[in-house]
Coordinates of C-alpha atoms and ligand atoms in Angstrom, one line a residue:
X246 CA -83.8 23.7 126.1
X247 CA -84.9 24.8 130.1
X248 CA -82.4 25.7 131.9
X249 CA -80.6 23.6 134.5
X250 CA -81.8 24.9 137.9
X251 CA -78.9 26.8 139.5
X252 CA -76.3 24.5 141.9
X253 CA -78.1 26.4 145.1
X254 CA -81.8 26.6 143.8
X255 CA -83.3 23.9 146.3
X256 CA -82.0 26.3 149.4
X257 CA -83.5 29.1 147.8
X258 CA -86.8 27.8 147.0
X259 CA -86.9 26.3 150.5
X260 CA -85.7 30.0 151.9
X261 CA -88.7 31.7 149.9
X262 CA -91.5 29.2 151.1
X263 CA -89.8 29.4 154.6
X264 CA -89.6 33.2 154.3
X265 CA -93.5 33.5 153.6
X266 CA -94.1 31.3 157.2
X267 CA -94.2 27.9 155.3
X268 CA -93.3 24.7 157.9
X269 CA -90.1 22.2 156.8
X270 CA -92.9 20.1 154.9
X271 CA -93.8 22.7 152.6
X272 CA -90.2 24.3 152.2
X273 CA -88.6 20.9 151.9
X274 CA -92.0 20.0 149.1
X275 CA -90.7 23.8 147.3
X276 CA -86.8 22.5 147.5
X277 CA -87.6 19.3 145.5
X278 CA -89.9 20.5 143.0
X279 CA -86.9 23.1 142.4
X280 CA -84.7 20.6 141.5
X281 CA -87.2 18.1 140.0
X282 CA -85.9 17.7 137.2
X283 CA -83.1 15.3 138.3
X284 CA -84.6 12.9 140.6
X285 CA -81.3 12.2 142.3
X286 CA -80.9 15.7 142.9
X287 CA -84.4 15.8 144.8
X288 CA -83.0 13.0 146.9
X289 CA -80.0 14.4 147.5
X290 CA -80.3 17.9 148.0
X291 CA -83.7 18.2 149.2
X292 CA -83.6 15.1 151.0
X293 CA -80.6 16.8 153.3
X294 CA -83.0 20.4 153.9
X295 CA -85.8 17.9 155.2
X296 CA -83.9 16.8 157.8
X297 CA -83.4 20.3 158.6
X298 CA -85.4 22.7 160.9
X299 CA -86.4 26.5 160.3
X300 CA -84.8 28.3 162.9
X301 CA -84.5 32.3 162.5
X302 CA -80.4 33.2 161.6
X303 CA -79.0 34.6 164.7
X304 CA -77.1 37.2 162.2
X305 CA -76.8 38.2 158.5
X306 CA -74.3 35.4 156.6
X307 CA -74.1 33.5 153.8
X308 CA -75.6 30.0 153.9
X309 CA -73.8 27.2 152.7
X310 CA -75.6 24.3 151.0
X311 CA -74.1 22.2 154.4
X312 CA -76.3 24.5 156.3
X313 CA -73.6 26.4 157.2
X314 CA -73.9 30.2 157.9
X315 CA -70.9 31.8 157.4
X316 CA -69.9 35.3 157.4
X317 CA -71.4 36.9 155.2
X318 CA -68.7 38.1 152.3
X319 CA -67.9 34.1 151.8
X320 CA -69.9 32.0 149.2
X321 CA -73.7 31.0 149.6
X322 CA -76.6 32.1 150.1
X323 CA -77.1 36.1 151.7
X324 CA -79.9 35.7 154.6
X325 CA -80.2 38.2 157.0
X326 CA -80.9 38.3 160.8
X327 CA -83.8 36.9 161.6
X328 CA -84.9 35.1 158.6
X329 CA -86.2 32.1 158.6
X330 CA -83.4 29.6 157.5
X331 CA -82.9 25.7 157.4
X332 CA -80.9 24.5 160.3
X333 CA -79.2 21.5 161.2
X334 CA -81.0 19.4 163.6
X335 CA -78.2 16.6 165.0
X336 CA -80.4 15.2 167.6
X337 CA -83.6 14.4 165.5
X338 CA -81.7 12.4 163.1
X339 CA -79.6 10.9 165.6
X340 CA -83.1 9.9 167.1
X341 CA -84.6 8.7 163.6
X342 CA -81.6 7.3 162.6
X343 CA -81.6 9.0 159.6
X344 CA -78.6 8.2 157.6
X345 CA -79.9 8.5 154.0
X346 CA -78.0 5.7 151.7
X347 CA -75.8 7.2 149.2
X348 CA -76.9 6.9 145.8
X349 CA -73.7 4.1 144.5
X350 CA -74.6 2.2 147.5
X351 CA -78.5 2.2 146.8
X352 CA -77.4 1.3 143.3
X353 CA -75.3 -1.1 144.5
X354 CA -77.9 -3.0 147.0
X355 CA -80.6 -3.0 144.3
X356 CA -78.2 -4.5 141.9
X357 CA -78.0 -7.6 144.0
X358 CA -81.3 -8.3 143.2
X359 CA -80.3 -8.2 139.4
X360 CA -80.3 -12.0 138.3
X361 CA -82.1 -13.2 140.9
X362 CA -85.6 -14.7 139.7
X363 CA -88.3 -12.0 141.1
X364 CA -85.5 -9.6 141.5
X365 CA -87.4 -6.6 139.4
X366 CA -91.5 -8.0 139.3
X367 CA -94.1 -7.5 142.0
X368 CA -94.5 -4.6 144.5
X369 CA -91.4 -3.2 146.3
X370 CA -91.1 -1.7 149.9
X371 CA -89.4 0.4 151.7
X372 CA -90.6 0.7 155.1
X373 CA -88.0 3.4 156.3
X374 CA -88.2 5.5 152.3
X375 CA -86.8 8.5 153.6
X376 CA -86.3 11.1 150.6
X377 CA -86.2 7.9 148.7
X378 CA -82.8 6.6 147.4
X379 CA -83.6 2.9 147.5
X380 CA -86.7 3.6 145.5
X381 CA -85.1 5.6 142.9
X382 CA -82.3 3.2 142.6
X383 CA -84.8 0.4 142.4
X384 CA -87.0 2.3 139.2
X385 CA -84.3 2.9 137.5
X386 CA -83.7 -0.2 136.8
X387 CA -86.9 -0.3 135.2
X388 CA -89.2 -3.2 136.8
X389 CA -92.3 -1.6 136.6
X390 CA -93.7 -3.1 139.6
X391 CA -95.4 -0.5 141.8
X392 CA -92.9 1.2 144.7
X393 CA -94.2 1.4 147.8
X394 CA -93.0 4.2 150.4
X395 CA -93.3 4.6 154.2
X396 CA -91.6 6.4 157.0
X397 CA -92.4 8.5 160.3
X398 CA -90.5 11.4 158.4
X399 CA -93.4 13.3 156.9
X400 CA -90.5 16.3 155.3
X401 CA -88.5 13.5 153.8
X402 CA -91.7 11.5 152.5
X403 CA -92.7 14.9 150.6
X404 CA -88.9 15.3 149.0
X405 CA -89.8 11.2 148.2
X406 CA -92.9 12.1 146.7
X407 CA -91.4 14.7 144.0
X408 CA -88.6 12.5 142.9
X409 CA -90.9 9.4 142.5
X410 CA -94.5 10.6 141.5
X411 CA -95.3 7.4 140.7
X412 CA -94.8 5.7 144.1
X413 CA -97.4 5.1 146.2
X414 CA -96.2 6.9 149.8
X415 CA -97.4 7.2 152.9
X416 CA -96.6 8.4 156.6
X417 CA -96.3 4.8 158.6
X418 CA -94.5 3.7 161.7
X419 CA -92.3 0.8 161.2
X420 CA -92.7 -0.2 164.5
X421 CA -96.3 -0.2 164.7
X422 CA -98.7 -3.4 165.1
X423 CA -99.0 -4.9 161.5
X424 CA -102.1 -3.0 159.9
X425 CA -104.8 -3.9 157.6
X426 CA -102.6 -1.6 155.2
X427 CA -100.7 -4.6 154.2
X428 CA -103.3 -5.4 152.1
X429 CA -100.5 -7.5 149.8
X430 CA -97.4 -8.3 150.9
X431 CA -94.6 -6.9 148.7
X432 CA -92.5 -9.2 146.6
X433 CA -89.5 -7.2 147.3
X434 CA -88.2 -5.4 150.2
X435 CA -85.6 -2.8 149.8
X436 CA -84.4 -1.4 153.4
X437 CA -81.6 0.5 155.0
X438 CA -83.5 0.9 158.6
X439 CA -82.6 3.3 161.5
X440 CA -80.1 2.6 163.1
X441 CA -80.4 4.2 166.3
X442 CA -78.7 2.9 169.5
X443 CA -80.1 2.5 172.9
X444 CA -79.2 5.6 174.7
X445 CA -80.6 7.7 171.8
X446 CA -84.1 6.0 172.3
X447 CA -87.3 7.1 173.8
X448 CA -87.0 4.8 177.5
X449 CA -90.8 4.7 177.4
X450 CA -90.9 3.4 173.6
X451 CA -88.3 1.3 174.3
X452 CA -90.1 -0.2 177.4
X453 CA -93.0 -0.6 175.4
X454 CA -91.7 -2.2 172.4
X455 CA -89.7 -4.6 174.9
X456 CA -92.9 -5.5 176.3
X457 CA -94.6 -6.2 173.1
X458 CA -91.2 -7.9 171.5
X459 CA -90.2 -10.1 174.2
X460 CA -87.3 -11.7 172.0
X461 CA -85.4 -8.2 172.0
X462 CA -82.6 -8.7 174.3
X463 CA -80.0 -6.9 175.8
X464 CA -79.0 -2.8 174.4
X465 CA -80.5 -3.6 170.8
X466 CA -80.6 -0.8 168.5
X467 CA -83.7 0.0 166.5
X468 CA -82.4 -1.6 163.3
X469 CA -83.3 -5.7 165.3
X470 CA -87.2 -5.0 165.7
X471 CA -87.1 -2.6 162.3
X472 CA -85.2 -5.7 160.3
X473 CA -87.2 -8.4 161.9
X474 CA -90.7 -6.7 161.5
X475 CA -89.9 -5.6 158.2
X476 CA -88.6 -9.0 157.2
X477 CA -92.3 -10.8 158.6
X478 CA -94.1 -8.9 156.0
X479 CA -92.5 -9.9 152.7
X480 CA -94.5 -12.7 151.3
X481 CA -93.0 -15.9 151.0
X482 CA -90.0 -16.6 148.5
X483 CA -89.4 -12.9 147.7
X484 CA -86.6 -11.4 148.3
X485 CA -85.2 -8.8 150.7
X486 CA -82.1 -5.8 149.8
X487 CA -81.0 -5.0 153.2
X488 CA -78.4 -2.1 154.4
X489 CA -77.1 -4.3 157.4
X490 CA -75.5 -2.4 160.4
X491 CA -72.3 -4.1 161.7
X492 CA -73.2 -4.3 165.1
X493 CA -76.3 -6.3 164.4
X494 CA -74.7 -8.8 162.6
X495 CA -72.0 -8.8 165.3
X496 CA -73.5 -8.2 168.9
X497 CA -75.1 -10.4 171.3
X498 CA -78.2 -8.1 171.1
X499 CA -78.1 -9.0 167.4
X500 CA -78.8 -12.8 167.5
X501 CA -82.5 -12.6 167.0
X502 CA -82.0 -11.1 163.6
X503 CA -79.0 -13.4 162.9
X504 CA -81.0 -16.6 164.2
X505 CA -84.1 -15.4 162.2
X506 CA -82.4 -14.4 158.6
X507 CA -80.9 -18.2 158.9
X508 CA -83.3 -20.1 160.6
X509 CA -86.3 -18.4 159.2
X510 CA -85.4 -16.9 156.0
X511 CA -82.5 -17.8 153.0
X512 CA -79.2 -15.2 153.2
X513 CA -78.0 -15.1 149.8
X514 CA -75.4 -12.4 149.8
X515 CA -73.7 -10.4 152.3
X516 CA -70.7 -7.7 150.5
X517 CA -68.1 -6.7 152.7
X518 CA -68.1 -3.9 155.1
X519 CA -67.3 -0.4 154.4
X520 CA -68.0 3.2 156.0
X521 CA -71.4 4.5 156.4
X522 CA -71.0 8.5 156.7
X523 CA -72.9 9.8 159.7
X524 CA -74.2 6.4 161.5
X525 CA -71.4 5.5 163.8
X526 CA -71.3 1.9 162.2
X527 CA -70.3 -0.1 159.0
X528 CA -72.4 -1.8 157.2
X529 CA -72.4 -5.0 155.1
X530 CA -75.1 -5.5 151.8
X531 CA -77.4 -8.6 152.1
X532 CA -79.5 -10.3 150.2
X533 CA -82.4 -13.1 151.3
X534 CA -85.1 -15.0 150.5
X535 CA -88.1 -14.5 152.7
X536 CA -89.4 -17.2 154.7
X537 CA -87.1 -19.2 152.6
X538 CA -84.3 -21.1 154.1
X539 CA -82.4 -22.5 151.7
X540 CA -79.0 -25.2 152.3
X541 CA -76.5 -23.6 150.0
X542 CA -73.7 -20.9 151.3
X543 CA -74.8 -18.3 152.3
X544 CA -72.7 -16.1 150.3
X545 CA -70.2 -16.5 147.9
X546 CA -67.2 -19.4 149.5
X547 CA -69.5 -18.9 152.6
X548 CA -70.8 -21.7 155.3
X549 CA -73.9 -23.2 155.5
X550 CA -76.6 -21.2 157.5
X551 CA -77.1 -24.7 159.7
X552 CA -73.2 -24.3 159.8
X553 CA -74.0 -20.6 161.3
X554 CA -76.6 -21.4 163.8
X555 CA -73.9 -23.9 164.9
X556 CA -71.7 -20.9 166.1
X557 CA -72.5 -19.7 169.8
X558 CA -73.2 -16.4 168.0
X559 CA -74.6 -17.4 164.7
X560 CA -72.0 -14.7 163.2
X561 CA -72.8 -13.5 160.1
X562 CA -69.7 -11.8 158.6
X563 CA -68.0 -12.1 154.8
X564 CA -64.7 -13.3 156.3
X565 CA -66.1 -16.6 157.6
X566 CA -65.7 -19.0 154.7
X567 CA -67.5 -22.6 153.8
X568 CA -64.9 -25.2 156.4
X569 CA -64.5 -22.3 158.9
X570 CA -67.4 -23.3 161.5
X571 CA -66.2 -27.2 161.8
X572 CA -62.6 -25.4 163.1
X573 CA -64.6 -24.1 165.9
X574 CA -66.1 -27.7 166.4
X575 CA -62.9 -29.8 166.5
X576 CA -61.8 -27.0 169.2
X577 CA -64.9 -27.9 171.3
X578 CA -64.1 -31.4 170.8
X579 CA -63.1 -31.9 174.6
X580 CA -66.8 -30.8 176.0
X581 CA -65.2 -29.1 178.6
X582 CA -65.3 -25.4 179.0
X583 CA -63.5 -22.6 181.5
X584 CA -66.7 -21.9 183.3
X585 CA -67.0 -25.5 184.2
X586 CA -63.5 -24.9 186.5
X587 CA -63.2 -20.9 186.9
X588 CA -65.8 -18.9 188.4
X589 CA -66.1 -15.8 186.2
X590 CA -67.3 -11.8 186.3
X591 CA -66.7 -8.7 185.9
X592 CA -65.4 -6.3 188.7
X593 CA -66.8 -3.0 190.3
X594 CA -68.3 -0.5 189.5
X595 CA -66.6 1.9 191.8
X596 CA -68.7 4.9 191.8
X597 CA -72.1 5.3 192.5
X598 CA -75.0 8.3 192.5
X599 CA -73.0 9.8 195.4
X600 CA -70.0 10.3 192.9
X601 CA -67.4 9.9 190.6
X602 CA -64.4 7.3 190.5
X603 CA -62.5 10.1 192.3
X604 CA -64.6 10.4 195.4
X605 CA -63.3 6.0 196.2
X606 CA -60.3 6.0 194.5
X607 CA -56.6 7.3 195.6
X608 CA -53.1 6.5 195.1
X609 CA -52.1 6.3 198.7
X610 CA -52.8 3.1 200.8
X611 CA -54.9 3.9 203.7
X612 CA -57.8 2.8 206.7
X613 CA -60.3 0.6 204.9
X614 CA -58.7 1.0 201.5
X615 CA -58.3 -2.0 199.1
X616 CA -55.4 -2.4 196.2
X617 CA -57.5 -2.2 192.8
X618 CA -56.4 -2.2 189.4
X619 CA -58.8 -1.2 186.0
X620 CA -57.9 -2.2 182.5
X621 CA -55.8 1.2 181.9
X622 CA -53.9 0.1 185.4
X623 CA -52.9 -3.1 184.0
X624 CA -51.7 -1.2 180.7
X625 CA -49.2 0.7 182.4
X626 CA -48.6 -1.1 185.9
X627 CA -50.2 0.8 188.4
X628 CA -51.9 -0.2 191.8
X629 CA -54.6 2.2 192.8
X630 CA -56.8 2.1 196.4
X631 CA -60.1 2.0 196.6
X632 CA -62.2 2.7 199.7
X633 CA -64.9 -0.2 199.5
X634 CA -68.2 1.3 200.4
X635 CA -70.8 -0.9 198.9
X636 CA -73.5 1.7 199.8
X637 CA -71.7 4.1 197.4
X638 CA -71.1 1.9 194.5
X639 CA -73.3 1.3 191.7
X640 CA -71.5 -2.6 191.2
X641 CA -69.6 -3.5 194.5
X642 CA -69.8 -7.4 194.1
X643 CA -69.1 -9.5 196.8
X644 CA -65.4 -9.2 198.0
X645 CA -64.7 -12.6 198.2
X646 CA -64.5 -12.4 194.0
X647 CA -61.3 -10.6 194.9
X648 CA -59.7 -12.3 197.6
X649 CA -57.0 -15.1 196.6
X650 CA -54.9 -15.9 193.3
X651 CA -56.9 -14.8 189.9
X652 CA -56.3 -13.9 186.9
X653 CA -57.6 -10.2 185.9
X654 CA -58.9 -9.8 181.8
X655 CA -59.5 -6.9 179.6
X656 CA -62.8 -6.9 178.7
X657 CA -62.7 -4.8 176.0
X658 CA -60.0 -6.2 173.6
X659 CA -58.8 -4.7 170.5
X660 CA -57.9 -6.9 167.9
X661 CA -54.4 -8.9 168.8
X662 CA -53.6 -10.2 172.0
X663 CA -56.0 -10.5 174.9
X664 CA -54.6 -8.0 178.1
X665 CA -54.3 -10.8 181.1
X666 CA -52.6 -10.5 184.3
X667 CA -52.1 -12.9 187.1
X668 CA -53.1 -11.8 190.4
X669 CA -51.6 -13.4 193.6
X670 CA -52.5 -10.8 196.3
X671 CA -55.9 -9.7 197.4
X672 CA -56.6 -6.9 194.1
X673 CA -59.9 -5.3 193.7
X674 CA -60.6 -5.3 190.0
X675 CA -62.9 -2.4 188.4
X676 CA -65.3 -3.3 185.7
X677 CA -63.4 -2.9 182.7
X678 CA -61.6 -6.3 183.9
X679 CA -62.8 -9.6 184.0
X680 CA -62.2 -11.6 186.7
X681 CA -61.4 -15.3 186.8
X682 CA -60.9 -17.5 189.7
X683 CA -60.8 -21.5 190.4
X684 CA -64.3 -22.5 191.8
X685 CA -64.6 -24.2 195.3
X686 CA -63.8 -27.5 195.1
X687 CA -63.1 -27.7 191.2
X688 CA -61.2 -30.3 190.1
X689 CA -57.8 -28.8 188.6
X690 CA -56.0 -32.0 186.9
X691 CA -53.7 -32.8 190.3
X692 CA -52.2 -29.1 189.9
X693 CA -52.5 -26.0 192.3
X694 CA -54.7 -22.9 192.0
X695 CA -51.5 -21.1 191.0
X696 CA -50.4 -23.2 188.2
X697 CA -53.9 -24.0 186.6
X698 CA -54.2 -20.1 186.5
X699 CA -50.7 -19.5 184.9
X700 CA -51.7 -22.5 182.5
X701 CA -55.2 -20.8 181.7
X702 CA -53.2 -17.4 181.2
X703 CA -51.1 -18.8 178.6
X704 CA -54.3 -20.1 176.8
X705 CA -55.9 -16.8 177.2
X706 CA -52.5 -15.0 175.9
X707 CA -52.2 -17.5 172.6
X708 CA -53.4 -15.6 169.5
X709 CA -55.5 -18.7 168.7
X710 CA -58.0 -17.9 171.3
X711 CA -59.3 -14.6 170.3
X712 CA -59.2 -16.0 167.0
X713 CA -61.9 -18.7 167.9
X714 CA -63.9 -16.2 170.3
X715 CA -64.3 -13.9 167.0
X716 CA -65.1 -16.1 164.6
X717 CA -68.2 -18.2 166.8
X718 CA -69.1 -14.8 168.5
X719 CA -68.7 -12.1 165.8
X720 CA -65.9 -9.6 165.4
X721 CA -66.9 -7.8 168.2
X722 CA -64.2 -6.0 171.3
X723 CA -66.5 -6.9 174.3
X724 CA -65.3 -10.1 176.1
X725 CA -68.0 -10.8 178.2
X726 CA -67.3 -13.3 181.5
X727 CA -70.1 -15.8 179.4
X728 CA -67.5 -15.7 176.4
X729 CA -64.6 -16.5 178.8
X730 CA -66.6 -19.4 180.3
X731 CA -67.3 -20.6 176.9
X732 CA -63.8 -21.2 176.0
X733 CA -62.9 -24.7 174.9
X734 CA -60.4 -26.6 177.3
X735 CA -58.1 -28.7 175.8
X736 CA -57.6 -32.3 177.3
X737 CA -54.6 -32.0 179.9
X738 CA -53.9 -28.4 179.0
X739 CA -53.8 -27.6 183.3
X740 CA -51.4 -30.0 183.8
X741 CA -49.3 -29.8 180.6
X742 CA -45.3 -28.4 180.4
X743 CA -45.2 -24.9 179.4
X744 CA -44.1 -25.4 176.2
X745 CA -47.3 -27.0 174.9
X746 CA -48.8 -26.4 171.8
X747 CA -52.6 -25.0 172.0
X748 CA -53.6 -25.5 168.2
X749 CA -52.2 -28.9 168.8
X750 CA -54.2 -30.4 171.8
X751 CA -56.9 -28.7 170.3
X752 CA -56.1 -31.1 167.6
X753 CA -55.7 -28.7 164.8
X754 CA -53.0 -28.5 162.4
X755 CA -50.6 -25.3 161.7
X756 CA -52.7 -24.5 158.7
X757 CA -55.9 -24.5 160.8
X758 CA -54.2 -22.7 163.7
X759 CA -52.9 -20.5 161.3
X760 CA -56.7 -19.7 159.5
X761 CA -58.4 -19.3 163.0
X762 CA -55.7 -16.9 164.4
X763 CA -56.7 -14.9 161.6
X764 CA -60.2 -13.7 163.4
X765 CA -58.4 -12.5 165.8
X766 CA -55.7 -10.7 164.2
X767 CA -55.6 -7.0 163.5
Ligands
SAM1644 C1 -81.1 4.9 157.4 S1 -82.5 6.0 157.0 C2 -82.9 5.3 155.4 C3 -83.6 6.3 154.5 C4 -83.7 5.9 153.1 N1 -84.4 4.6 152.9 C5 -82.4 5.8 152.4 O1 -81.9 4.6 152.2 O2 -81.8 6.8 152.1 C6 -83.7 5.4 158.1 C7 -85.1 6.1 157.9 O3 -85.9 5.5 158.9 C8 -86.9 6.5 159.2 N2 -87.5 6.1 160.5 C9 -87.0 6.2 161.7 N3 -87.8 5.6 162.6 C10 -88.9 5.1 161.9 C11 -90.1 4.4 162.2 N4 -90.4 4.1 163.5 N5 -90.9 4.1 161.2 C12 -90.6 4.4 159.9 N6 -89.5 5.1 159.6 C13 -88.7 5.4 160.5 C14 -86.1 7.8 159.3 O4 -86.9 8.9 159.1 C15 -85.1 7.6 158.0 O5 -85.7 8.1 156.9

């Protein structure tokens, strides 16, 4: 029987062909076919060493199979100073995104497709293949439909290439303008795409893809465009296994995706959420029909996806259940909204190019200093001053924002109660508050500035209201001044005794109350 190749073979074959002035293609090619005997293996273990680069050991160590060196008398494998060796290279895969799935998970997401009717015949595509876990995961289970591979990565497509020698790969940009390559679209799309975030972009790519995407809005991260383009070239009815970032499904930037895999295709299934190693994010499992909306839930006790796109947000999140959505639109009931009364925005940004906070900011009063408060002030009941110098600012507002009684909000709110403060002096807010202010002439129910604030306080305060923020919006911390303006007013609340009940002139019974507080719980 041939041996099993040794636990650290793939770093030594990759150390040989590095040694002899190979590149990370051909090292990272030398690392799989080491270990080619066990496919997983190649994916795994050569698929980490091609997201390395060669970099020459700064001093003789042992090398650990996490790329560590270490000194030399500890366990791994002896390189000596100078050597070519594989490093790791945090910035590239930050900037690719490159968070290879784990294999239970890319067993998991191809095992949705099990049962489904075309879940193992016709082509299958992954557009982002990396070393190749979602195809390996996908022929296991046998369907014998051709597997199709492509990603920038030319390392990780060679590592693919030894684990699947049957798979047809090839170096392609997911981004790029559709190509006469897509000669037939696939009947399957498996996909866990990069997630990269905005400040780990290329600004010129970014710009550019912007220009050519004009429905990409606000900070998205690669995975919108990736998901979206991807999505566009499955043919009709097939079906699409998606690794689904949580802030796509959750974020305002995320809405073209969410409006699209509703609107425009069928979500089937969507698992919970749990950790993805590396990315920064959790992710959820989907499953959808291609151009293929459907009316059933979609997935399992889940809403309607007309029920969805009902949602300010079109949230798409496991928690919201079939019944959920029509909460939200008993709430609304009223028609009228916060922003129709309050005039709402964030505060300053109170330093600028010239500086930091601490060049504006003091804890003394003084000559042309202002009282200001941030979010952390609030927390522990502080009063800052802040020298308002426009010029010097990279957000200064206009003053009047500040002047009069307000009410100052968190914007960032962990789950639980939202952070509000009432305001009756002339405090400068910074930008981690909201601020929220009775608009000229706005009618107020008969009551005064002071009282409608303390009433819209109290509304802001009751655990119903982040509740019914998260579940139309997404379970998302940001409270944006347009999610404040969007909250429902209850008939009368302004001019109601203080012991009203919200869930009740919302017209919502204790059970109801009790399901939507549960968004915005911990
Ligand atoms: C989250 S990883 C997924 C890799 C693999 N499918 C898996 O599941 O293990 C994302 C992949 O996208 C690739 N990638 C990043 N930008 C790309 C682009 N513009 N076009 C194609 N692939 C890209 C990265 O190299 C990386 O392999």
């Amino acid at each position: 029987m041939p041996k099993a190749p040794s636990d650290d073979a793939a770093l030594r074959a990759y150390l040989a062909v590095a040694a002899a002035g190979g590149d990370e293609v051909a090292a990272s090619r030398a690392a799989a076919e080491a270990v080619a005997a066990d496919p997983w293996r190649v994916v795994e273990e050569a698929g980490a060493l091609a997201r390395a680069k060669i970099r020459r050991a700064p001093k003789d160590g042992a090398l650990s199979r996490a790329l560590r060196l270490r000194a030399p008398h500890l366990s791994g494998v002896k390189v000596s100073q100078g050597q070519p060796i594989p490093t790791l290279d945090p910035e590239r895969r930050k900037a690719l995104g490159a968070w290879d799935t784990p294999r239970s998970m890319a067993r998991r997401l191809v095992g949705l497709l099990a049962g489904q009717d075309g879940g193992l015949h016709g082509p299958s595509l992954d557009p982002a293949c990396g070393a190749g876990a979602l195809l390996l995961a996908q022929a296991e289970r046998g369907g014998g439909g051709p597997l199709i591979g492509e990603d920038v990565h030319a390392a990780a497509l060679a590592v693919a290439q030894v684990a699947l020698p049957q798979a047809q790969l090839r170096q392609r940009d997911g981004l790029a303008e559709p190509s006469a390559i897509d000669e037939e679209p696939p009947a399957i799309l498996l996909i866990n795409p990069p997630f990269v975030r905005a400040e780990a972009q290329d600004k010129a790519t970014r710009a550019a893809l912007v220009r050519r995407l004009p429905w990409l809005i606000g900070r998205w991260d690669l995975s919108i465009p990736f998901l979206i383009l991807a999505l566009s070239r499955v043919r009709r009815g097939g079906l699409a296994a998606m690794v689904l970032p949580s802030p796509a499904l959750a974020q305002p930037y995320g809405l073209p995706l969410r409006q699209r895999l509703l609107a425009e295709h069928g979500l089937i299934t969507l698992t919970d959420f749990e950790g993805f190693t590396g990315a920064g994010a959790s992710v959820a499992l989907g499953l959808a029909r291609a151009h293929a909306p459907h009316d059933g839930p979609c997935w399992a006790e889940g809403p309607k996806a007309t029920a969805l796109l009902g949602l300010h947000g079109a949230p798409i999140h496991p928690k919201i259940r079939a019944g959920d959505p029509e909460l939200a639109a008993r709430a609304r009931r009223s028609g009228q909204v916060l922003g129709d009364l309050f005039e709402i925005d964030t505060g300053v940004v109170a330093h600028g190019p010239g500086g930091g906070k601490a060049a504006l900011l003091s804890d003394e009063p003084g000559q042309g200093r202002v009282p200001y408060v941030d979010a952390q002030d609030l927390k522990v009941g502080r009063v800052r001053y802040l020298w308002y110098a426009p010029e010097r600012m990279h957000r200064a507002k206009r003053p009047a924002l500040f002047l009069g009684p307000k009410l100052l909000i968190q914007r960032i709110t962990p789950p639980g109660q939202v952070l509000v403060s009432l305001d009756e002096g002339d405090t400068f807010a910074g930008h981690t508050l909201n601020v929220l202010r009775p608009r000229a002439g706005a009618c107020l129910d008969g009551v005064t500035a002071l009282e409608a604030l303390g009433r819209v306080q109290r509304l802001l305060r009751h655990p119903l209201t982040p509740g019914l923020l998260r579940l139309e919006r997404g379970p998302r911390l940001d409270l944006y001044p347009h999610d404040l303006a969007a909250i429902p007013l209850p008939p009368g609340w302004l001019r109601a005794s203080d012991d009203g009940d919200l869930g009740a002139a919302y017209g919502l019974s204790p059970a109801e109350v009790a399901r939507l507080v549960s968004f915005g719980s911990p």
